[in-house]
PDB file of C-alpha atoms and ligand atoms in Angstrom:
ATOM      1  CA  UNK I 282       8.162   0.000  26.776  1.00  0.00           C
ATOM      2  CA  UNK I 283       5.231   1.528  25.067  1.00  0.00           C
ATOM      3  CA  UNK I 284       4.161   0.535  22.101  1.00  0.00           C
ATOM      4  CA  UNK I 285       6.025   3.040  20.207  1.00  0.00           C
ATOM      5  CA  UNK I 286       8.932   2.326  21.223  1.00  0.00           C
ATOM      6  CA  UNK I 287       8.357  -1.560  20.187  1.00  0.00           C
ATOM      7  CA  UNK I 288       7.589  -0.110  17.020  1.00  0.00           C
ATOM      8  CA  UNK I 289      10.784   1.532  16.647  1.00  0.00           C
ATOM      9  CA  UNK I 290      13.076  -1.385  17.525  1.00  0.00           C
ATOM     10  CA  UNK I 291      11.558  -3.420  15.237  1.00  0.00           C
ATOM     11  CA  UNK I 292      11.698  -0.632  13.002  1.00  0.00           C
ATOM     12  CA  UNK I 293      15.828  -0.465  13.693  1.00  0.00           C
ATOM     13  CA  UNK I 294      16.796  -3.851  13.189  1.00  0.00           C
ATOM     14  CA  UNK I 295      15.036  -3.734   9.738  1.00  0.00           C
ATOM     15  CA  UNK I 296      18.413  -1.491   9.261  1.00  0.00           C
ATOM     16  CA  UNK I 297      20.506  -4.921   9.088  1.00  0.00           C
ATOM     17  CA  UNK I 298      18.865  -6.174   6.046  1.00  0.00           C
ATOM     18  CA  UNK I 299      19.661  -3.288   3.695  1.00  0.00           C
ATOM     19  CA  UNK I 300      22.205  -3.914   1.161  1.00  0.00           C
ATOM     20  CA  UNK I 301      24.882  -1.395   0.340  1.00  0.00           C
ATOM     21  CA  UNK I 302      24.401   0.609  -2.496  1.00  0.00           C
ATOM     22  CA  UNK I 303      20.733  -0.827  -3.426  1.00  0.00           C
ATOM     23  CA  UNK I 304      17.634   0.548  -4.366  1.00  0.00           C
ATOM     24  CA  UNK I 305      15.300  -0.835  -1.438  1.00  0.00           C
ATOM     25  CA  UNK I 306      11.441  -0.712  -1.091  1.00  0.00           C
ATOM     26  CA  UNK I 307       9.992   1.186   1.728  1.00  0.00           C
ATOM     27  CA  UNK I 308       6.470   0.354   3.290  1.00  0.00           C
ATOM     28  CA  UNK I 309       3.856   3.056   4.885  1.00  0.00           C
ATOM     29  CA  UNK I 310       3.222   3.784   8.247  1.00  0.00           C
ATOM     30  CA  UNK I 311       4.075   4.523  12.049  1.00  0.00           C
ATOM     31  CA  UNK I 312       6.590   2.062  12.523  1.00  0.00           C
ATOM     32  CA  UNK I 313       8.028   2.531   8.587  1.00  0.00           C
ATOM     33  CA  UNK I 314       7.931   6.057   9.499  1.00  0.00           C
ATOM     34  CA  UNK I 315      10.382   4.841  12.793  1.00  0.00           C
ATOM     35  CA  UNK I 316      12.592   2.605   9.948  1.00  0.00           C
ATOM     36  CA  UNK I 317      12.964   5.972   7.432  1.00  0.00           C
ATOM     37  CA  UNK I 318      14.363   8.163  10.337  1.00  0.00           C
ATOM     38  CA  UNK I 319      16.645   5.115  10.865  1.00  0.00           C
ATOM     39  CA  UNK I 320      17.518   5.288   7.466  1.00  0.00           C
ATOM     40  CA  UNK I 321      18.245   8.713   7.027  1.00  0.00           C
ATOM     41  CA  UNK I 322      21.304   7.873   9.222  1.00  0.00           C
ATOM     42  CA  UNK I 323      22.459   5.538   6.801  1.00  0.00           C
ATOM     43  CA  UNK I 324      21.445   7.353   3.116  1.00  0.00           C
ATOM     44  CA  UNK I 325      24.839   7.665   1.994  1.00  0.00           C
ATOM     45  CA  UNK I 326      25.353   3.698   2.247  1.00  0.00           C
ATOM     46  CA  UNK I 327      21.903   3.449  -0.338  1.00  0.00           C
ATOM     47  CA  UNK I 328      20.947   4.733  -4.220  1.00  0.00           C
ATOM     48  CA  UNK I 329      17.320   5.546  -3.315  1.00  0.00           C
ATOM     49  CA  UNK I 330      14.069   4.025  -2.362  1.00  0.00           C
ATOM     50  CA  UNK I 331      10.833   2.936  -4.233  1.00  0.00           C
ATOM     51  CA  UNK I 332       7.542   4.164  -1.942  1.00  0.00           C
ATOM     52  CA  UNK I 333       4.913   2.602  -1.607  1.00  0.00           C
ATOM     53  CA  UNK I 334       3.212   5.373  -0.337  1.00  0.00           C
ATOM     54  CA  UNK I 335       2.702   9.561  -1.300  1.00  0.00           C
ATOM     55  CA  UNK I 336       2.969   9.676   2.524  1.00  0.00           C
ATOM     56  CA  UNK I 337       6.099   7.599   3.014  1.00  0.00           C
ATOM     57  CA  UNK I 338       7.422   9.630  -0.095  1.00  0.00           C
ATOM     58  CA  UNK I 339       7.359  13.086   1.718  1.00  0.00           C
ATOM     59  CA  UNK I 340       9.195  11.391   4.296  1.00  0.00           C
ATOM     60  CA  UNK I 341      12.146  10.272   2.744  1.00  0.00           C
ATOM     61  CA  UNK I 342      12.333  13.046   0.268  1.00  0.00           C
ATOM     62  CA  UNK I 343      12.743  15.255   3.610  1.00  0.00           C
ATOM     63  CA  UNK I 344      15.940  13.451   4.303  1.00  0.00           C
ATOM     64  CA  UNK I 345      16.832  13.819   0.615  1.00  0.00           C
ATOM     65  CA  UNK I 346      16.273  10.215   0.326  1.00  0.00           C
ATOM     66  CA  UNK I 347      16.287   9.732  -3.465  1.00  0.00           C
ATOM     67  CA  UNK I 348      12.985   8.401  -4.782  1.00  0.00           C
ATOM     68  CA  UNK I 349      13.077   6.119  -7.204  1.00  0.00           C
ATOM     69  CA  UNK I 350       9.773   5.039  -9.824  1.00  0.00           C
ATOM     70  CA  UNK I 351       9.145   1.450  -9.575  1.00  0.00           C
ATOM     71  CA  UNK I 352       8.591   1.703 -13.646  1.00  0.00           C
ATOM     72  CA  UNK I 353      12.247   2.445 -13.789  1.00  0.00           C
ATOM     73  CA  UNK I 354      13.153  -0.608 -11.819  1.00  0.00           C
ATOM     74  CA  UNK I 355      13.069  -4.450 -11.931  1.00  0.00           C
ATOM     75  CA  UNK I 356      13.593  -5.863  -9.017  1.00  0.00           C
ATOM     76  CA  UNK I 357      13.949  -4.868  -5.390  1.00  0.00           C
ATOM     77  CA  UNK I 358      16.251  -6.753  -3.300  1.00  0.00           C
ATOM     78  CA  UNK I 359      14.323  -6.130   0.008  1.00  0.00           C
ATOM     79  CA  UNK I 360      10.986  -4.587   0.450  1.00  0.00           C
ATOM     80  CA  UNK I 361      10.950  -3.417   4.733  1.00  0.00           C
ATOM     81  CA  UNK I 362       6.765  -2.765   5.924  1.00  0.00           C
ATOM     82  CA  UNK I 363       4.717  -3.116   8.596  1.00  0.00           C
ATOM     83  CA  UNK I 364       1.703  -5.025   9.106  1.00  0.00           C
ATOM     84  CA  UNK I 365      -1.552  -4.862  11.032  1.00  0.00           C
ATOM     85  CA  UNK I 366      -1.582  -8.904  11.493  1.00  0.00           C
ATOM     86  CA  UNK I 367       0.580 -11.646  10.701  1.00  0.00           C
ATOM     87  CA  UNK I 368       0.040 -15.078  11.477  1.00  0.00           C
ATOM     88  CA  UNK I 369       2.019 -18.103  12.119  1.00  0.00           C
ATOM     89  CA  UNK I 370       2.507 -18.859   8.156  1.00  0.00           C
ATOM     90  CA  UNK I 371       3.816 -15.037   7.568  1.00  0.00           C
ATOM     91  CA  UNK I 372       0.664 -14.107   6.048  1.00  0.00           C
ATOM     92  CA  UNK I 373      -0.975 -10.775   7.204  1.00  0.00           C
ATOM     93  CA  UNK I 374      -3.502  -7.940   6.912  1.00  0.00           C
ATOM     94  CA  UNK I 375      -2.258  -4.768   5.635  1.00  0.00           C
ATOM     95  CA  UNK I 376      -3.914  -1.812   4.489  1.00  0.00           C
ATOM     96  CA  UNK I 377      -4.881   0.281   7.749  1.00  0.00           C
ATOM     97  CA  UNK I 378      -3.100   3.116   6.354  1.00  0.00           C
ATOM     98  CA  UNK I 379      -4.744   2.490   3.421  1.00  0.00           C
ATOM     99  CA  UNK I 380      -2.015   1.834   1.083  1.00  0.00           C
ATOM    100  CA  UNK I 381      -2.672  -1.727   0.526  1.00  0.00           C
ATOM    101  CA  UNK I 382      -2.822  -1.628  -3.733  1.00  0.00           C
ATOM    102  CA  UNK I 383       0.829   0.101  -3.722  1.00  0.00           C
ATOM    103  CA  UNK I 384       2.368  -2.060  -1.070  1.00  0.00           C
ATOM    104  CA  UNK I 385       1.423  -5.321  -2.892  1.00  0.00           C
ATOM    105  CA  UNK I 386       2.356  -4.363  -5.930  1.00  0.00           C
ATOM    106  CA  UNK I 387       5.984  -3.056  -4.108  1.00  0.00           C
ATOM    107  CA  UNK I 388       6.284  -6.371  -2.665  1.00  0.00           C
ATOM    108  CA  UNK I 389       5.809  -8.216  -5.814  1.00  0.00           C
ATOM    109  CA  UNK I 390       8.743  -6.958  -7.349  1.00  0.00           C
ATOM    110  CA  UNK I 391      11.136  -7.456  -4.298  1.00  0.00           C
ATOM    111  CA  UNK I 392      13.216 -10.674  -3.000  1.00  0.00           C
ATOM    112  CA  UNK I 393      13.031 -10.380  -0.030  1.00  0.00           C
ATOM    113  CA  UNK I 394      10.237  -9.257   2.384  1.00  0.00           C
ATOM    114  CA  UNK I 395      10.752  -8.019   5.778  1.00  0.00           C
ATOM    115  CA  UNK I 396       7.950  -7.341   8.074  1.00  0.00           C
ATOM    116  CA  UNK I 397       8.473  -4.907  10.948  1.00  0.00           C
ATOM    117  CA  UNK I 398       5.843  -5.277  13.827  1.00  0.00           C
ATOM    118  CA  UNK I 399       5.364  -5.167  17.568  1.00  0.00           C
ATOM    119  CA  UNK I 400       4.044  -8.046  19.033  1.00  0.00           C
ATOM    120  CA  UNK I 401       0.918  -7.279  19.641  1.00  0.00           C
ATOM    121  CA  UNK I 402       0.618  -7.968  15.959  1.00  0.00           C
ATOM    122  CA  UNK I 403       1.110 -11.594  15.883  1.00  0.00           C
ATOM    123  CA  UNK I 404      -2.166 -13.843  15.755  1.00  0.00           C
ATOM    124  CA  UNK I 405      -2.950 -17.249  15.340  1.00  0.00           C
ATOM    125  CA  UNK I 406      -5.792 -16.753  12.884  1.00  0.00           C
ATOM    126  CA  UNK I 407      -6.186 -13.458  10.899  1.00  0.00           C
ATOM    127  CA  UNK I 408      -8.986 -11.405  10.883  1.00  0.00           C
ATOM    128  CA  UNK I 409     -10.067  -9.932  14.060  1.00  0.00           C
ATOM    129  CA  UNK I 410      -8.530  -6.799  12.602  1.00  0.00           C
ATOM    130  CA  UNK I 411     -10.608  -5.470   9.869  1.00  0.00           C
ATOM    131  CA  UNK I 412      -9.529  -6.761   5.991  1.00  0.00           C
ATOM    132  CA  UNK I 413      -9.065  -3.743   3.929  1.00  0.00           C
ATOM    133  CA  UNK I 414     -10.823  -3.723   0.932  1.00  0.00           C
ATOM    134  CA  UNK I 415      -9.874  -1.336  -1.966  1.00  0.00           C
ATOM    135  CA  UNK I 416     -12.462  -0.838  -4.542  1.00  0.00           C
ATOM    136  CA  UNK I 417     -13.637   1.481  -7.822  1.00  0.00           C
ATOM    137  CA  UNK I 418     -15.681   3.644  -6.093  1.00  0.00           C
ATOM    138  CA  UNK I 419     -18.425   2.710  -8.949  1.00  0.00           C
ATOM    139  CA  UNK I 420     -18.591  -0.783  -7.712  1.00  0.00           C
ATOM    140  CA  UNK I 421     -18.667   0.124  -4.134  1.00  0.00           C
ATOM    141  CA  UNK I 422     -22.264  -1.560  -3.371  1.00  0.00           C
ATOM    142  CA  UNK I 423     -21.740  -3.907  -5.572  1.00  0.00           C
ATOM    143  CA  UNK I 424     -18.434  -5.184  -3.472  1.00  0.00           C
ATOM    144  CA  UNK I 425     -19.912  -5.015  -0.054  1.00  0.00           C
ATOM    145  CA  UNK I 426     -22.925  -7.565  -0.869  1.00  0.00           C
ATOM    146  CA  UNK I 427     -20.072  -9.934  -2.392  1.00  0.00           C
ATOM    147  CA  UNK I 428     -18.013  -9.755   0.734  1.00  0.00           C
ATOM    148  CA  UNK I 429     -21.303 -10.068   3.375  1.00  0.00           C
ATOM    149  CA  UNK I 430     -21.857 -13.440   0.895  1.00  0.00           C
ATOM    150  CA  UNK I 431     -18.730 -14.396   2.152  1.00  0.00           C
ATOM    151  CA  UNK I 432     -19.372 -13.860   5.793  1.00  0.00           C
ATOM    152  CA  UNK I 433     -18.263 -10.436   6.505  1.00  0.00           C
ATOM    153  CA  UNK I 434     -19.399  -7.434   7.714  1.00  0.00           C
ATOM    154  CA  UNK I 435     -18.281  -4.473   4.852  1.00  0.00           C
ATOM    155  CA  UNK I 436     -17.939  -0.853   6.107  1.00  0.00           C
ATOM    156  CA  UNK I 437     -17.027   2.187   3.860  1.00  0.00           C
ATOM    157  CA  UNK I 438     -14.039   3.855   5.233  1.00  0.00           C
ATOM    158  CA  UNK I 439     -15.381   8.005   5.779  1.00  0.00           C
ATOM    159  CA  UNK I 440     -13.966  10.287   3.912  1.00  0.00           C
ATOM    160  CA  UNK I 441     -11.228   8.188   2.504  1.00  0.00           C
ATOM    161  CA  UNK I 442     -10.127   8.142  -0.830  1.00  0.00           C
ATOM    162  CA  UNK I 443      -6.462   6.261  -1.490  1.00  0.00           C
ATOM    163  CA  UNK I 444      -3.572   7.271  -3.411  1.00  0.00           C
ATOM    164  CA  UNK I 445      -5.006   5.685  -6.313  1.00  0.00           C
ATOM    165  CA  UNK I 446      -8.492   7.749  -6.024  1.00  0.00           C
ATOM    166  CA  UNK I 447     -10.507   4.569  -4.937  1.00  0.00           C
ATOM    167  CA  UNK I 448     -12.734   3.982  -1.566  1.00  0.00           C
ATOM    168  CA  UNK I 449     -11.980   0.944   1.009  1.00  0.00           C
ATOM    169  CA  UNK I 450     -14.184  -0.890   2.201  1.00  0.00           C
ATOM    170  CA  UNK I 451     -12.871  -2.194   5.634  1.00  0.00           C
ATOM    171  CA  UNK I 452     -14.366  -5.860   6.334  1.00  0.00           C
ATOM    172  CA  UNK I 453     -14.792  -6.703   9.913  1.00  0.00           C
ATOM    173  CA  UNK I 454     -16.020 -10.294  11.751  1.00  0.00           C
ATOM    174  CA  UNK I 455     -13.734 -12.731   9.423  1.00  0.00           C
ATOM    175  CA  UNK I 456     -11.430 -15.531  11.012  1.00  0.00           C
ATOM    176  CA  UNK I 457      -9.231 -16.456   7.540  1.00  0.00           C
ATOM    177  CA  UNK I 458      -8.478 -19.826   8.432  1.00  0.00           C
ATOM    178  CA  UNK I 459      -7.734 -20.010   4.255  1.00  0.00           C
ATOM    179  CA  UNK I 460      -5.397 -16.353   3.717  1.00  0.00           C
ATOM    180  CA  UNK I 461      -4.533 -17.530   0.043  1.00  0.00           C
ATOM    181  CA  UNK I 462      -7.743 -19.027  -0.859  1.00  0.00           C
ATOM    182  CA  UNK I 463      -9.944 -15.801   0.683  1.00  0.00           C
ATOM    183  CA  UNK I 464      -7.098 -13.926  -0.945  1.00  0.00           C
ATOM    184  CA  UNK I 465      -7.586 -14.882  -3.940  1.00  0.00           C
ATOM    185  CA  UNK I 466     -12.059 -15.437  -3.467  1.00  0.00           C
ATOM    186  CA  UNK I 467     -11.626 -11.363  -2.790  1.00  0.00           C
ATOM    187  CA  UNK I 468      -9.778 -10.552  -5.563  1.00  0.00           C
ATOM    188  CA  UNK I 469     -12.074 -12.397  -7.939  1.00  0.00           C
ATOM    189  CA  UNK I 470     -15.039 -10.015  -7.339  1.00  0.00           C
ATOM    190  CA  UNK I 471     -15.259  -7.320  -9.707  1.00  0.00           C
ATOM    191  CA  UNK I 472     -14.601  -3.719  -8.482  1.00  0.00           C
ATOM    192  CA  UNK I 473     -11.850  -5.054  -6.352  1.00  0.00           C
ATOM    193  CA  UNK I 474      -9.026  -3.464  -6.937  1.00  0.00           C
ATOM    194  CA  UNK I 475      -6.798  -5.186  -4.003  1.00  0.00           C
ATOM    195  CA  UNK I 476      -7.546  -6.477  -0.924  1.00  0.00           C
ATOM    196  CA  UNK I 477      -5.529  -6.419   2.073  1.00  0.00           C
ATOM    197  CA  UNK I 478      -4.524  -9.809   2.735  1.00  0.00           C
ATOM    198  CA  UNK I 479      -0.903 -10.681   1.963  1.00  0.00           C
ATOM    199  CA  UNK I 480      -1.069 -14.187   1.727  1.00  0.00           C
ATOM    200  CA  UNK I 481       0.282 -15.556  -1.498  1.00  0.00           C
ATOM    201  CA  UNK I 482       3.069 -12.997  -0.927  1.00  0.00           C
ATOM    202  CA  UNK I 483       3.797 -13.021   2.663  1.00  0.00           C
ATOM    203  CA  UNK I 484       6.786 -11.725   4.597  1.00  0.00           C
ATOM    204  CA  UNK I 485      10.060 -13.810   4.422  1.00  0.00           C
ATOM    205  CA  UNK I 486      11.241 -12.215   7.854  1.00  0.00           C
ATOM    206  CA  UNK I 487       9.585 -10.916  10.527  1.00  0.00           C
ATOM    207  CA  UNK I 488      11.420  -8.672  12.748  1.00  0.00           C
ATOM    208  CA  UNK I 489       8.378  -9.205  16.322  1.00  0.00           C
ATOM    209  CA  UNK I 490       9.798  -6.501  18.912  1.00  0.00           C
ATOM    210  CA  UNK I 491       8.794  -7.416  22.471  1.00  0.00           C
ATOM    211  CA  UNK I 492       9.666  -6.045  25.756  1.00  0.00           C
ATOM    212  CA  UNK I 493      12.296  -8.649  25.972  1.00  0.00           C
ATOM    213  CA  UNK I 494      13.999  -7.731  22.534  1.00  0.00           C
ATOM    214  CA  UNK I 495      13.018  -8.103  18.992  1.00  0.00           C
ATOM    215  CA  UNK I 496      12.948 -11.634  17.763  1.00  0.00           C
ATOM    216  CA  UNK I 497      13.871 -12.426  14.781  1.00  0.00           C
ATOM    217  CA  UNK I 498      11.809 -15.048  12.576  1.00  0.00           C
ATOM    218  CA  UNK I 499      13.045 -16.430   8.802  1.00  0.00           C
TER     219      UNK I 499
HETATM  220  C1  ABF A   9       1.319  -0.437   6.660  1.00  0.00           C
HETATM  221  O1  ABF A   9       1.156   0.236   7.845  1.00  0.00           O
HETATM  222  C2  ABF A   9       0.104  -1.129   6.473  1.00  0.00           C
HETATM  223  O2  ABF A   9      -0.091  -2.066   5.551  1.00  0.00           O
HETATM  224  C3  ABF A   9      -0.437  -1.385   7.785  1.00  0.00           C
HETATM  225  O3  ABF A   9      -1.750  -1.068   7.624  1.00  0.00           O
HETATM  226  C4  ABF A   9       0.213  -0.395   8.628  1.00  0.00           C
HETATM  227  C5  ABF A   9       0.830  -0.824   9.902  1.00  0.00           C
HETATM  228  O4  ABF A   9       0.640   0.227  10.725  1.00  0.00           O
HETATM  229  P1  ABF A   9       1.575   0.748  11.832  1.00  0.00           P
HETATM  230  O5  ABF A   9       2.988   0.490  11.458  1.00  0.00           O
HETATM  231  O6  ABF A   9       1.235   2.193  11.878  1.00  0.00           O
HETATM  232  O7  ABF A   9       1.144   0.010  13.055  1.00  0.00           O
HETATM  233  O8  ABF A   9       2.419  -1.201   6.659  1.00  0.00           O
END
């Protein structure tokens, strides 16, 4: 199976945990894009989706999946997204599509957490994938000294500006043996707007496709 295709079955089985009728919070990227073609076979059986992304948005909205702004809702009972790396404690890096600030603040406001991923994903210790950094492009310098004091290596992402009009910074040569204390050490420096680590608000399931099947981890 190609990795693709891993992508996709993971992507599927995220299918099972969506409740009838809800509003449900869809992630960003190639193997959410995989779980909202899923989902457009189902959109009669849901009232709309929350995106956390303008990219994810065009998506659904071309199966006439109905949008829905998170300022009109609550809570989510299930948020489904992908990951770049999750570890054995269900923390992970996300942000390569650089949508971190929207995801986080999607997951925050839902129950329930599931993370779609092939497993090529899955890592003992994080951080061999570059930690996303978003920042106010004012305090751009500023935030790469901070994170080189704390051991990495800071790189603007080219010609890159987020949904939210801010740079990232993507910081490379980290092992997080900490996620929620470096989680929180990031967000502490000023010009951060979010960083990519999801560590105090991890996944609850991860849905790991391999070419065996996709295992399924609460
Ligand atoms: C989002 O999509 C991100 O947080 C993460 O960067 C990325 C995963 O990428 P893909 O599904 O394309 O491998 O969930």
């Amino acid at each position: 199976m190609t990795q693709d295709e891993l992508k996709k079955a993971a992507a599927l089985a995220a299918l099972d945990y969506v409740p009838e009728g809800a509003v449900i919070g869809v992630g960003t990227g190639s193997t959410v894009n995989h779980f909202i073609d899923g989902l457009a076979g189902i959109r009669s059986r849901i009232a709309g989706a929350v995106s956390s992304s303008e990219a994810s948005s065009a998506r659904l909205r071309a199966y006439g999946i109905p949008l829905v702004e998170l300022t009109n809702v609550d809570e989510l009972p299930v948020y489904v997204d992908g990951a770049d790396e999750i570890d054995g404690g269900f923390a992970m890096i996300k942000g390569g599509g650089g949508a971190l600030t929207r995801e986080k603040i999607v997951a925050a406001v839902s129950r329930r957490f599931v993370c779609i991923c092939d497993a090529s994903k899955k890592v003992a210790t994080l951080g061999c994938f570059p930690l996303p950094v978003e920042v106010i492009p004012m305090a751009a310098r500023h935030v790469s000294r901070e994170l080189a004091a704390l051991g990495g290596k800071p790189v603007l992402r080219e010609g890159f500006t987020t949904d939210n009009g801010n740079l990232i910074l993507d910081v490379h040569g980290l092992a997080i043996t900490d996620p929620r204390g470096f989680e929180t050490r990031v967000n502490q420096i000023v010009g951060v707007v979010t960083n990519g680590l999801f560590a105090h608000r991890g996944a609850d399931v991860l849905l790991l496709a391999a070419p065996g099947g996709v295992e399924r981890f609460e």
